[in-house]
Coordinates of C-alpha atoms in Angstrom, one line a residue:
Chain H
X1 CA -36.1 -2.4 21.1
X2 CA -35.6 -6.0 19.7
X3 CA -34.1 -7.0 16.3
X4 CA -36.6 -8.9 14.1
X5 CA -34.2 -11.3 11.9
X6 CA -34.9 -11.6 8.7
X7 CA -35.5 -14.8 6.9
X8 CA -32.1 -15.0 5.1
X9 CA -30.8 -15.5 8.8
X10 CA -31.9 -18.9 9.2
X11 CA -29.0 -21.1 9.6
X12 CA -30.0 -23.7 6.6
X13 CA -26.5 -25.2 5.2
X14 CA -23.9 -26.9 7.5
X15 CA -26.4 -28.1 9.8
X16 CA -25.4 -26.8 13.2
X17 CA -21.8 -26.1 11.8
X18 CA -20.4 -22.8 13.2
X19 CA -19.7 -20.5 10.3
X20 CA -16.6 -19.3 12.5
X21 CA -15.0 -21.5 14.8
X22 CA -11.8 -20.6 17.2
X23 CA -10.6 -23.6 19.1
X24 CA -8.1 -23.4 21.6
X25 CA -6.2 -20.0 20.2
X26 CA -3.2 -19.0 22.2
X27 CA -1.4 -15.7 21.0
X28 CA 1.7 -14.2 23.0
X29 CA 3.4 -10.9 22.4
X30 CA 6.8 -11.7 24.0
X31 CA 5.8 -12.3 27.5
X32 CA 2.2 -11.1 27.4
X33 CA -0.2 -13.8 26.9
X34 CA -2.8 -11.8 24.7
X35 CA -4.9 -14.6 23.9
X36 CA -5.6 -17.4 26.4
X37 CA -7.0 -20.6 25.1
X38 CA -10.0 -19.0 23.0
X39 CA -12.8 -21.2 22.4
X40 CA -15.4 -19.7 20.3
X41 CA -18.1 -20.6 18.0
X42 CA -20.5 -17.9 16.0
X43 CA -23.4 -19.7 13.8
X44 CA -24.6 -18.5 10.6
X45 CA -26.6 -15.0 11.1
X46 CA -25.6 -14.5 14.7
X47 CA -24.4 -11.3 16.1
X48 CA -22.0 -11.6 19.0
X49 CA -20.7 -8.7 20.6
X50 CA -17.3 -8.7 22.2
X51 CA -17.0 -6.3 25.1
X52 CA -14.3 -5.8 27.4
X53 CA -11.5 -3.3 29.4
X54 CA -8.8 -2.2 27.3
X55 CA -6.0 -4.4 26.4
X56 CA -8.5 -7.5 27.0
X57 CA -7.4 -8.9 23.6
X58 CA -10.6 -8.2 21.8
X59 CA -9.3 -6.6 18.8
X60 CA -6.3 -9.0 18.7
X61 CA -9.2 -11.4 18.7
X62 CA -11.3 -9.8 15.8
X63 CA -8.1 -9.4 13.6
X64 CA -7.1 -13.0 14.1
X65 CA -10.3 -14.2 12.7
X66 CA -9.1 -12.9 9.0
X67 CA -5.4 -13.1 10.0
X68 CA -4.2 -9.7 10.3
X69 CA -2.9 -11.2 13.3
X70 CA -1.0 -14.6 13.5
X71 CA -1.9 -17.1 16.1
X72 CA 0.5 -19.2 18.1
X73 CA -1.8 -22.2 18.6
X74 CA -4.9 -23.4 18.1
X75 CA -7.1 -23.1 15.0
X76 CA -9.4 -20.8 13.4
X77 CA -12.1 -22.3 11.0
X78 CA -14.1 -20.2 8.7
X79 CA -17.2 -22.2 7.4
X80 CA -15.5 -25.5 8.1
X81 CA -12.1 -24.5 6.6
X82 CA -8.9 -23.8 8.2
X83 CA -7.1 -20.6 7.8
X84 CA -4.1 -20.9 5.4
X85 CA -1.2 -19.3 6.8
X86 CA -0.5 -17.0 3.4
X87 CA -0.6 -16.8 -0.1
X88 CA -3.7 -17.3 -2.4
X89 CA -5.8 -19.4 -0.4
X90 CA -5.7 -16.5 2.6
X91 CA -6.5 -13.9 0.2
X92 CA -9.6 -15.8 -1.0
X93 CA -10.7 -16.6 2.4
X94 CA -10.2 -12.9 3.3
X95 CA -12.6 -11.9 0.6
X96 CA -15.3 -13.7 2.3
X97 CA -14.6 -11.6 5.7
X98 CA -15.5 -8.3 5.7
X99 CA -13.3 -6.2 8.1
X100 CA -14.6 -2.6 9.5
X101 CA -11.5 -0.9 11.0
X102 CA -11.6 1.7 14.2
X103 CA -9.7 4.2 11.8
X104 CA -12.2 3.6 8.9
X105 CA -8.8 2.8 6.5
X106 CA -10.1 3.8 3.3
X107 CA -8.0 4.3 0.4
X108 CA -6.9 7.7 0.7
X109 CA -6.1 8.0 -3.3
X110 CA -9.5 6.4 -4.5
X111 CA -12.8 8.3 -4.6
X112 CA -15.7 6.6 -2.3
X113 CA -17.1 5.1 -5.4
X114 CA -13.5 3.5 -6.3
X115 CA -13.2 2.3 -2.6
X116 CA -16.4 0.1 -3.0
X117 CA -15.6 -0.9 -6.4
X118 CA -11.8 -1.9 -5.8
X119 CA -12.6 -5.1 -4.2
X120 CA -15.4 -6.7 -6.5
X121 CA -13.4 -5.4 -10.0
X122 CA -9.8 -6.8 -8.8
X123 CA -10.7 -9.5 -6.4
X124 CA -14.0 -11.0 -7.6
X125 CA -13.4 -10.2 -11.3
X126 CA -16.6 -8.3 -11.6
X127 CA -16.9 -6.1 -14.6
X128 CA -16.6 -2.4 -13.7
X129 CA -20.1 -1.5 -14.5
X130 CA -21.7 -4.3 -12.5
X131 CA -19.5 -3.7 -9.4
X132 CA -20.4 0.3 -9.9
X133 CA -24.2 -0.5 -9.8
X134 CA -23.6 -2.8 -6.5
X135 CA -21.7 0.1 -5.2
X136 CA -24.2 2.6 -5.5
X137 CA -27.0 0.6 -4.3
X138 CA -24.5 -0.1 -1.1
X139 CA -23.7 3.9 -0.7
X140 CA -27.5 4.4 -1.0
X141 CA -28.2 1.9 1.7
X142 CA -25.6 3.3 4.3
X143 CA -26.6 7.0 3.5
X144 CA -23.8 8.2 1.5
X145 CA -24.6 8.1 -2.2
X146 CA -24.3 11.5 -2.8
X147 CA -20.7 11.5 -1.8
X148 CA -19.6 8.7 -4.4
X149 CA -17.6 11.0 -6.0
X150 CA -15.9 12.7 -3.1
X151 CA -12.3 11.5 -1.9
X152 CA -12.3 10.2 2.0
X153 CA -10.8 13.1 3.6
X154 CA -13.5 15.2 2.2
X155 CA -16.1 13.2 4.4
X156 CA -16.9 13.3 8.1
X157 CA -16.0 10.4 10.0
X158 CA -19.1 8.9 10.5
X159 CA -19.5 9.0 6.8
X160 CA -16.1 7.5 6.0
X161 CA -17.0 4.8 8.5
X162 CA -20.2 4.0 6.8
X163 CA -18.3 3.8 3.3
X164 CA -16.0 1.4 5.1
X165 CA -19.2 -0.8 5.8
X166 CA -20.3 -0.5 2.1
X167 CA -16.7 -1.6 0.8
X168 CA -16.7 -4.6 3.0
X169 CA -20.2 -5.6 2.3
X170 CA -19.4 -5.5 -1.7
X171 CA -17.4 -8.5 -1.4
X172 CA -20.8 -10.2 -0.5
X173 CA -18.8 -11.7 2.8
X174 CA -20.1 -14.3 4.9
X175 CA -19.2 -12.9 8.1
X176 CA -18.8 -9.2 9.0
X177 CA -15.9 -8.3 11.8
X178 CA -16.0 -4.8 13.2
X179 CA -13.0 -3.6 15.2
X180 CA -14.5 -0.7 17.2
X181 CA -16.1 0.7 14.6
X182 CA -17.4 3.7 16.6
X183 CA -14.4 4.5 18.8
X184 CA -12.6 7.0 16.5
X185 CA -16.4 8.9 16.4
X186 CA -17.7 11.9 17.9
X187 CA -20.7 11.1 19.7
X188 CA -23.4 12.4 16.9
X189 CA -21.9 10.4 14.3
X190 CA -22.1 6.9 16.4
X191 CA -25.7 6.6 16.0
X192 CA -25.4 7.0 12.1
X193 CA -23.0 3.9 12.1
X194 CA -24.8 1.8 14.9
X195 CA -28.2 2.5 12.6
X196 CA -26.4 1.0 9.6
X197 CA -24.9 -1.9 11.9
X198 CA -28.5 -2.6 13.4
X199 CA -29.8 -2.7 9.7
X200 CA -27.2 -5.2 8.6
X201 CA -27.8 -7.3 11.7
X202 CA -31.8 -7.2 10.7
X203 CA -30.8 -8.4 7.4
X204 CA -29.5 -11.6 9.0
X205 CA -25.7 -10.8 8.3
X206 CA -23.3 -12.9 10.4
X207 CA -21.5 -10.3 12.8
X208 CA -18.7 -10.5 15.2
X209 CA -18.6 -6.8 17.0
X210 CA -15.7 -5.3 19.4
X211 CA -17.1 -2.3 20.8
X212 CA -18.0 -0.2 24.0
X213 CA -21.3 0.7 22.7
X214 CA -23.5 -1.4 25.3
X215 CA -26.7 -0.1 23.6
X216 CA -25.7 -1.7 20.5
X217 CA -25.0 -4.9 22.4
X218 CA -28.3 -5.0 24.0
X219 CA -30.2 -4.2 20.9
X220 CA -28.6 -6.2 18.2
X221 CA -26.6 -8.7 19.9
X222 CA -27.6 -12.7 20.3
X223 CA -24.9 -13.1 22.3
X224 CA -22.4 -10.8 24.4
X225 CA -18.9 -12.5 24.9
X226 CA -17.1 -10.7 27.8
X227 CA -13.1 -10.7 27.8
X228 CA -10.5 -9.9 30.3
X229 CA -6.8 -10.1 30.3
X230 CA -6.9 -12.2 27.2
X231 CA -9.5 -15.0 28.1
X232 CA -13.1 -15.1 27.8
X233 CA -15.0 -14.6 30.9
X234 CA -18.3 -15.1 30.3
X235 CA -20.7 -15.8 27.4
X236 CA -24.3 -14.9 27.8
X237 CA -27.6 -13.4 25.8
X238 CA -27.3 -10.0 26.1
X239 CA -30.3 -9.7 28.8
X240 CA -28.8 -12.1 31.1
X241 CA -25.2 -10.7 31.0
X242 CA -26.4 -6.9 31.3
X243 CA -29.0 -7.6 34.4
X244 CA -27.1 -11.0 36.1
X245 CA -23.5 -11.1 35.4
X246 CA -22.0 -14.4 36.7
X247 CA -18.6 -13.3 37.3
X248 CA -16.9 -10.6 39.5
X249 CA -14.8 -9.5 36.6
X250 CA -18.0 -8.7 34.7
X251 CA -19.7 -7.1 37.5
X252 CA -16.7 -4.8 38.2
X253 CA -16.5 -3.7 34.6
X254 CA -20.3 -3.2 34.1
X255 CA -20.5 -1.5 37.3
X256 CA -17.8 0.9 36.2
X257 CA -19.1 1.6 32.9
X258 CA -22.7 1.7 33.4
X259 CA -22.4 4.5 36.2
X260 CA -22.4 7.1 34.2
Chain W
X1 CA 30.5 32.9 -27.2
X2 CA 31.4 32.4 -30.8
X3 CA 33.0 29.4 -30.2
X4 CA 29.9 27.8 -28.7
X5 CA 27.8 29.0 -31.7
X6 CA 30.2 27.6 -34.2
X7 CA 30.3 24.3 -32.4
X8 CA 26.4 24.2 -31.6
X9 CA 25.5 21.0 -33.7
X10 CA 28.3 19.0 -31.9
X11 CA 26.9 20.4 -28.6
X12 CA 23.5 19.5 -29.4
X13 CA 24.8 16.0 -30.4
X14 CA 26.4 15.7 -27.3
X15 CA 23.3 16.6 -25.2
X16 CA 21.3 13.9 -27.3
X17 CA 23.4 11.5 -25.8
X18 CA 23.2 12.7 -22.4
X19 CA 19.2 13.0 -22.4
X20 CA 19.3 9.6 -24.1
X21 CA 21.4 8.2 -21.4
X22 CA 19.0 9.8 -18.8
X23 CA 15.9 8.6 -20.2
X24 CA 17.0 5.0 -20.6
X25 CA 18.4 4.9 -17.0
X26 CA 16.0 6.7 -15.9
X27 CA 13.0 4.9 -16.8
X28 CA 15.2 1.8 -16.1
X29 CA 15.9 2.7 -12.6
X30 CA 12.2 3.8 -11.8
X31 CA 10.9 0.0 -13.0
X32 CA 14.0 -1.7 -11.2
X33 CA 13.6 0.5 -8.1
X34 CA 9.9 -0.3 -7.9
X35 CA 10.6 -3.9 -8.2
X36 CA 13.1 -3.7 -5.6
X37 CA 11.1 -2.0 -3.2
X38 CA 8.3 -4.5 -3.5
X39 CA 10.9 -6.8 -2.5
X40 CA 12.1 -5.1 0.3
X41 CA 8.8 -4.5 2.1
X42 CA 7.3 -8.0 0.6
X43 CA 6.3 -11.1 2.8
X44 CA 9.1 -13.2 1.1
X45 CA 12.3 -13.0 3.4
X46 CA 14.7 -14.3 0.8
X47 CA 13.8 -11.5 -1.5
X48 CA 13.8 -9.0 1.2
X49 CA 17.4 -9.8 2.1
X50 CA 18.4 -9.9 -1.7
X51 CA 16.9 -6.4 -2.1
X52 CA 18.7 -5.0 0.7
X53 CA 22.1 -6.5 0.1
X54 CA 21.6 -5.4 -3.6
X55 CA 20.9 -1.8 -2.2
X56 CA 23.5 -1.8 0.4
X57 CA 26.2 -3.0 -2.1
X58 CA 25.3 -0.9 -5.1
X59 CA 24.6 2.4 -3.3
X60 CA 27.8 2.2 -1.4
X61 CA 29.9 1.8 -4.3
X62 CA 31.2 4.7 -6.5
X63 CA 29.2 5.2 -9.5
X64 CA 32.4 5.2 -11.7
X65 CA 33.0 1.6 -10.6
X66 CA 29.4 0.2 -11.2
X67 CA 29.9 1.6 -14.6
X68 CA 33.5 0.3 -15.3
X69 CA 32.0 -3.2 -13.9
X70 CA 29.4 -3.4 -16.6
X71 CA 32.0 -2.2 -19.4
X72 CA 35.2 -4.3 -18.1
X73 CA 34.2 -7.3 -15.9
X74 CA 30.7 -7.9 -17.0
X75 CA 32.2 -9.3 -20.4
X76 CA 34.3 -11.7 -18.3
X77 CA 30.8 -13.4 -17.0
X78 CA 29.6 -13.6 -20.5
X79 CA 27.4 -10.5 -19.8
X80 CA 28.1 -8.4 -23.2
X81 CA 26.1 -5.9 -25.0
X82 CA 27.6 -6.3 -28.6
X83 CA 24.2 -7.0 -29.7
X84 CA 23.4 -3.4 -29.3
X85 CA 24.2 -1.3 -32.4
X86 CA 21.5 1.1 -33.5
X87 CA 22.3 4.7 -35.4
X88 CA 19.8 6.9 -34.5
X89 CA 20.4 9.8 -37.4
X90 CA 19.2 13.2 -35.9
X91 CA 19.5 16.8 -37.7
X92 CA 22.7 17.0 -36.0
X93 CA 24.5 14.1 -36.7
X94 CA 24.3 10.4 -36.2
X95 CA 23.7 9.3 -32.4
X96 CA 25.4 5.8 -32.2
X97 CA 23.9 3.5 -29.5
X98 CA 26.6 0.6 -29.3
X99 CA 27.5 -1.6 -26.4
X100 CA 29.7 1.2 -24.8
X101 CA 26.5 3.0 -24.4
X102 CA 24.5 -0.1 -23.5
X103 CA 27.2 -0.7 -20.7
X104 CA 26.6 2.7 -19.3
X105 CA 23.0 2.9 -19.5
X106 CA 23.0 -0.7 -17.4
X107 CA 25.5 0.6 -15.0
X108 CA 23.5 3.9 -14.5
X109 CA 20.1 1.9 -14.1
X110 CA 21.7 -0.7 -11.9
X111 CA 23.1 2.4 -9.6
X112 CA 20.2 4.5 -9.7
X113 CA 17.7 1.8 -9.2
X114 CA 19.1 1.5 -5.8
X115 CA 18.3 5.1 -4.7
X116 CA 15.1 5.0 -6.3
X117 CA 14.4 2.0 -4.0
X118 CA 15.1 3.9 -1.0
X119 CA 13.4 7.0 -2.1
X120 CA 10.2 4.8 -2.7
X121 CA 10.5 2.9 0.4
X122 CA 10.7 6.1 2.4
X123 CA 7.4 6.6 0.5
X124 CA 6.2 3.3 1.7
X125 CA 6.8 3.6 4.8
X126 CA 4.7 7.1 4.9
X127 CA 1.7 4.9 4.0
X128 CA -0.3 4.4 7.2
X129 CA -0.2 0.4 7.9
X130 CA -4.3 0.5 7.7
X131 CA -4.0 1.1 4.3
X132 CA -2.3 -2.2 3.2
X133 CA -4.5 -3.8 6.0
X134 CA -7.5 -2.7 4.4
X135 CA -6.4 -3.9 1.1
X136 CA -5.6 -7.0 2.6
X137 CA -9.0 -7.4 4.6
X138 CA -10.8 -7.3 1.0
X139 CA -8.9 -10.5 -0.1
X140 CA -6.3 -9.0 -2.3
X141 CA -2.8 -10.8 -2.7
X142 CA 0.3 -8.8 -2.0
X143 CA 1.0 -7.8 -5.7
X144 CA -2.6 -6.3 -5.8
X145 CA -2.2 -4.5 -2.4
X146 CA 1.1 -3.2 -3.5
X147 CA 0.2 -2.3 -6.8
X148 CA -3.5 -0.6 -6.3
X149 CA -3.0 0.9 -2.8
X150 CA 0.4 1.0 -1.5
X151 CA 2.6 2.0 -4.4
X152 CA 0.2 4.8 -5.9
X153 CA 0.2 6.2 -2.6
X154 CA 3.9 5.5 -1.9
X155 CA 4.8 7.4 -5.3
X156 CA 2.8 10.7 -4.2
X157 CA 4.8 10.9 -0.9
X158 CA 8.3 10.0 -2.8
X159 CA 7.9 12.6 -5.5
X160 CA 10.2 15.2 -4.1
X161 CA 13.2 12.3 -3.4
X162 CA 12.7 10.7 -6.7
X163 CA 12.9 14.1 -8.3
X164 CA 16.4 14.2 -6.6
X165 CA 17.4 11.0 -7.6
X166 CA 16.5 11.6 -11.0
X167 CA 18.0 14.9 -11.3
X168 CA 21.4 13.4 -9.8
X169 CA 21.1 11.0 -12.7
X170 CA 20.8 13.5 -15.3
X171 CA 24.0 15.1 -13.9
X172 CA 25.7 11.3 -13.5
X173 CA 25.3 10.7 -17.2
X174 CA 28.6 12.5 -17.4
X175 CA 30.3 9.8 -16.0
X176 CA 29.7 7.7 -19.2
X177 CA 32.3 10.0 -20.6
X178 CA 34.8 8.5 -19.2
X179 CA 34.1 5.1 -21.3
X180 CA 33.8 7.0 -24.4
X181 CA 30.3 7.7 -25.0
X182 CA 30.4 11.2 -26.5
X183 CA 28.2 13.1 -24.0
X184 CA 28.2 16.3 -22.8
X185 CA 31.2 16.3 -20.7
X186 CA 33.5 14.5 -23.6
X187 CA 32.5 16.8 -25.6
X188 CA 33.1 19.8 -23.4
X189 CA 36.5 18.6 -22.5
X190 CA 37.2 18.3 -26.1
X191 CA 36.1 21.9 -27.1
X192 CA 38.2 23.1 -24.0
X193 CA 41.2 21.5 -25.4
X194 CA 40.5 22.9 -28.9
X195 CA 39.9 26.2 -27.8
X196 CA 42.0 27.3 -25.0
X197 CA 40.8 30.8 -25.2
X198 CA 37.1 30.1 -25.0
X199 CA 37.1 28.0 -21.9
X200 CA 35.2 30.4 -19.7
X201 CA 32.1 30.7 -22.5
X202 CA 32.3 26.8 -22.9
X203 CA 31.8 26.1 -19.2
X204 CA 29.1 28.6 -18.8
X205 CA 27.4 27.1 -22.0
X206 CA 27.7 23.6 -20.7
X207 CA 26.6 24.3 -17.2
X208 CA 23.6 26.6 -18.4
X209 CA 22.2 23.8 -20.7
X210 CA 22.4 21.5 -17.8
X211 CA 20.4 23.9 -15.8
X212 CA 18.0 24.3 -18.1
X213 CA 17.5 20.5 -18.3
X214 CA 17.2 20.1 -14.8
X215 CA 14.9 22.8 -14.5
X216 CA 12.8 20.8 -16.8
X217 CA 12.7 18.2 -14.8
X218 CA 11.9 20.1 -11.3
X219 CA 9.1 21.6 -13.2
X220 CA 7.8 18.3 -14.3
X221 CA 8.0 17.1 -10.8
X222 CA 6.3 20.0 -9.4
X223 CA 3.4 19.4 -11.8
X224 CA 3.1 16.1 -11.0
X225 CA 3.3 16.9 -7.1
X226 CA 0.4 19.2 -7.5
X227 CA -1.7 17.0 -9.8
X228 CA -1.4 13.8 -7.3
X229 CA -1.8 16.0 -4.4
X230 CA -5.7 14.9 -3.5
X231 CA -6.3 13.2 -0.1

């Protein structure tokens, strides 16, 4: 199966300029060097899947892109703009970056609909009616429209994660970050979430996805980035990466996970 | 019990003072404590420190000292409450809200806010970090994260400890009597002196009224807790 990218995927503006650019990014946790000299460019409309063993720094990388993690050195550019350190500027930039967490993190005290409309109303200053119309569209799209009045705790994990995707999409983000979006799900719920993500990729959304779902990487990714021990070891299109990995580290990793 | 009935209006008036002190200081301490909590968990170091020092200083000081400070020391720093002078007529007599009442209210507010802050902070700590992260990730500034996501959930988790703090406040209003506000305790002392033979029934009456007031508070807290227990 291949993904047919929509017309909106065409990299029109910013001629050749990366939508997300990480240059020389370093991060330490005490003595642990969690991000080692990371250089990564993600083009508009590109779907980049980040894989690698646990503790490789994949999640940290993902979280650094909207500064949920700070970095020690290097720079991160979003649409050509450097990430501000804090304050209003950072908040404004974060609004343009959708984030989907491993543990969903839906607002527990708000209904599904309120979860999706909160950002558009409070951050984008949309009217309640406008936000709700859009939210219902998005909930329809991810297949949980009939749950709109429920609270997150009343939903299954897969449903919660799809709501989380709708919540991120409601901000009309330029790029979506997925931090192991299916790792906390039962096997049968993984598919419903991946289907939504594949649909998103087909519509031309720029996506950076940290995942262990190799099937998704093969299906939807334009590029696979393999990380180990805080560094990017290899970066290739999925076909090349899965059939003919260059590094021993990647061969070892694939050998372990693809055997079963 | 005849003595109690005979003085029912004076007793009611005294409890009007008690309840007013409680309401003003209660609302004030909830607002102040919420702001302190926001400062304490916020991103600005100076404010975090300021709130921590406030809590340490005020919470570790006896209430009587805090209230006397606002009555006796604050005027030396030109912090006066002379502008407060309101008379509320009631069917049992006039309630006079003057500078002494105001100093007591401020003292009780300042003191209780430190406890509200700690109760609420325990609630904030009970809100999973992912909630704040998700709010930040959709572009909310710190104030929005607190107001729309963290504090509403923190309030839910802190209703029982907050109720305790407010119950303590209700009983702490008796300290205002030491400064001359004619609240319940002062009235009781006066009646005890004037009616040495009816001391037991006076004690029982005042205690019973406090029990009823606190029970009303607990009831409200329980209802609130049940109503907001959604997720």
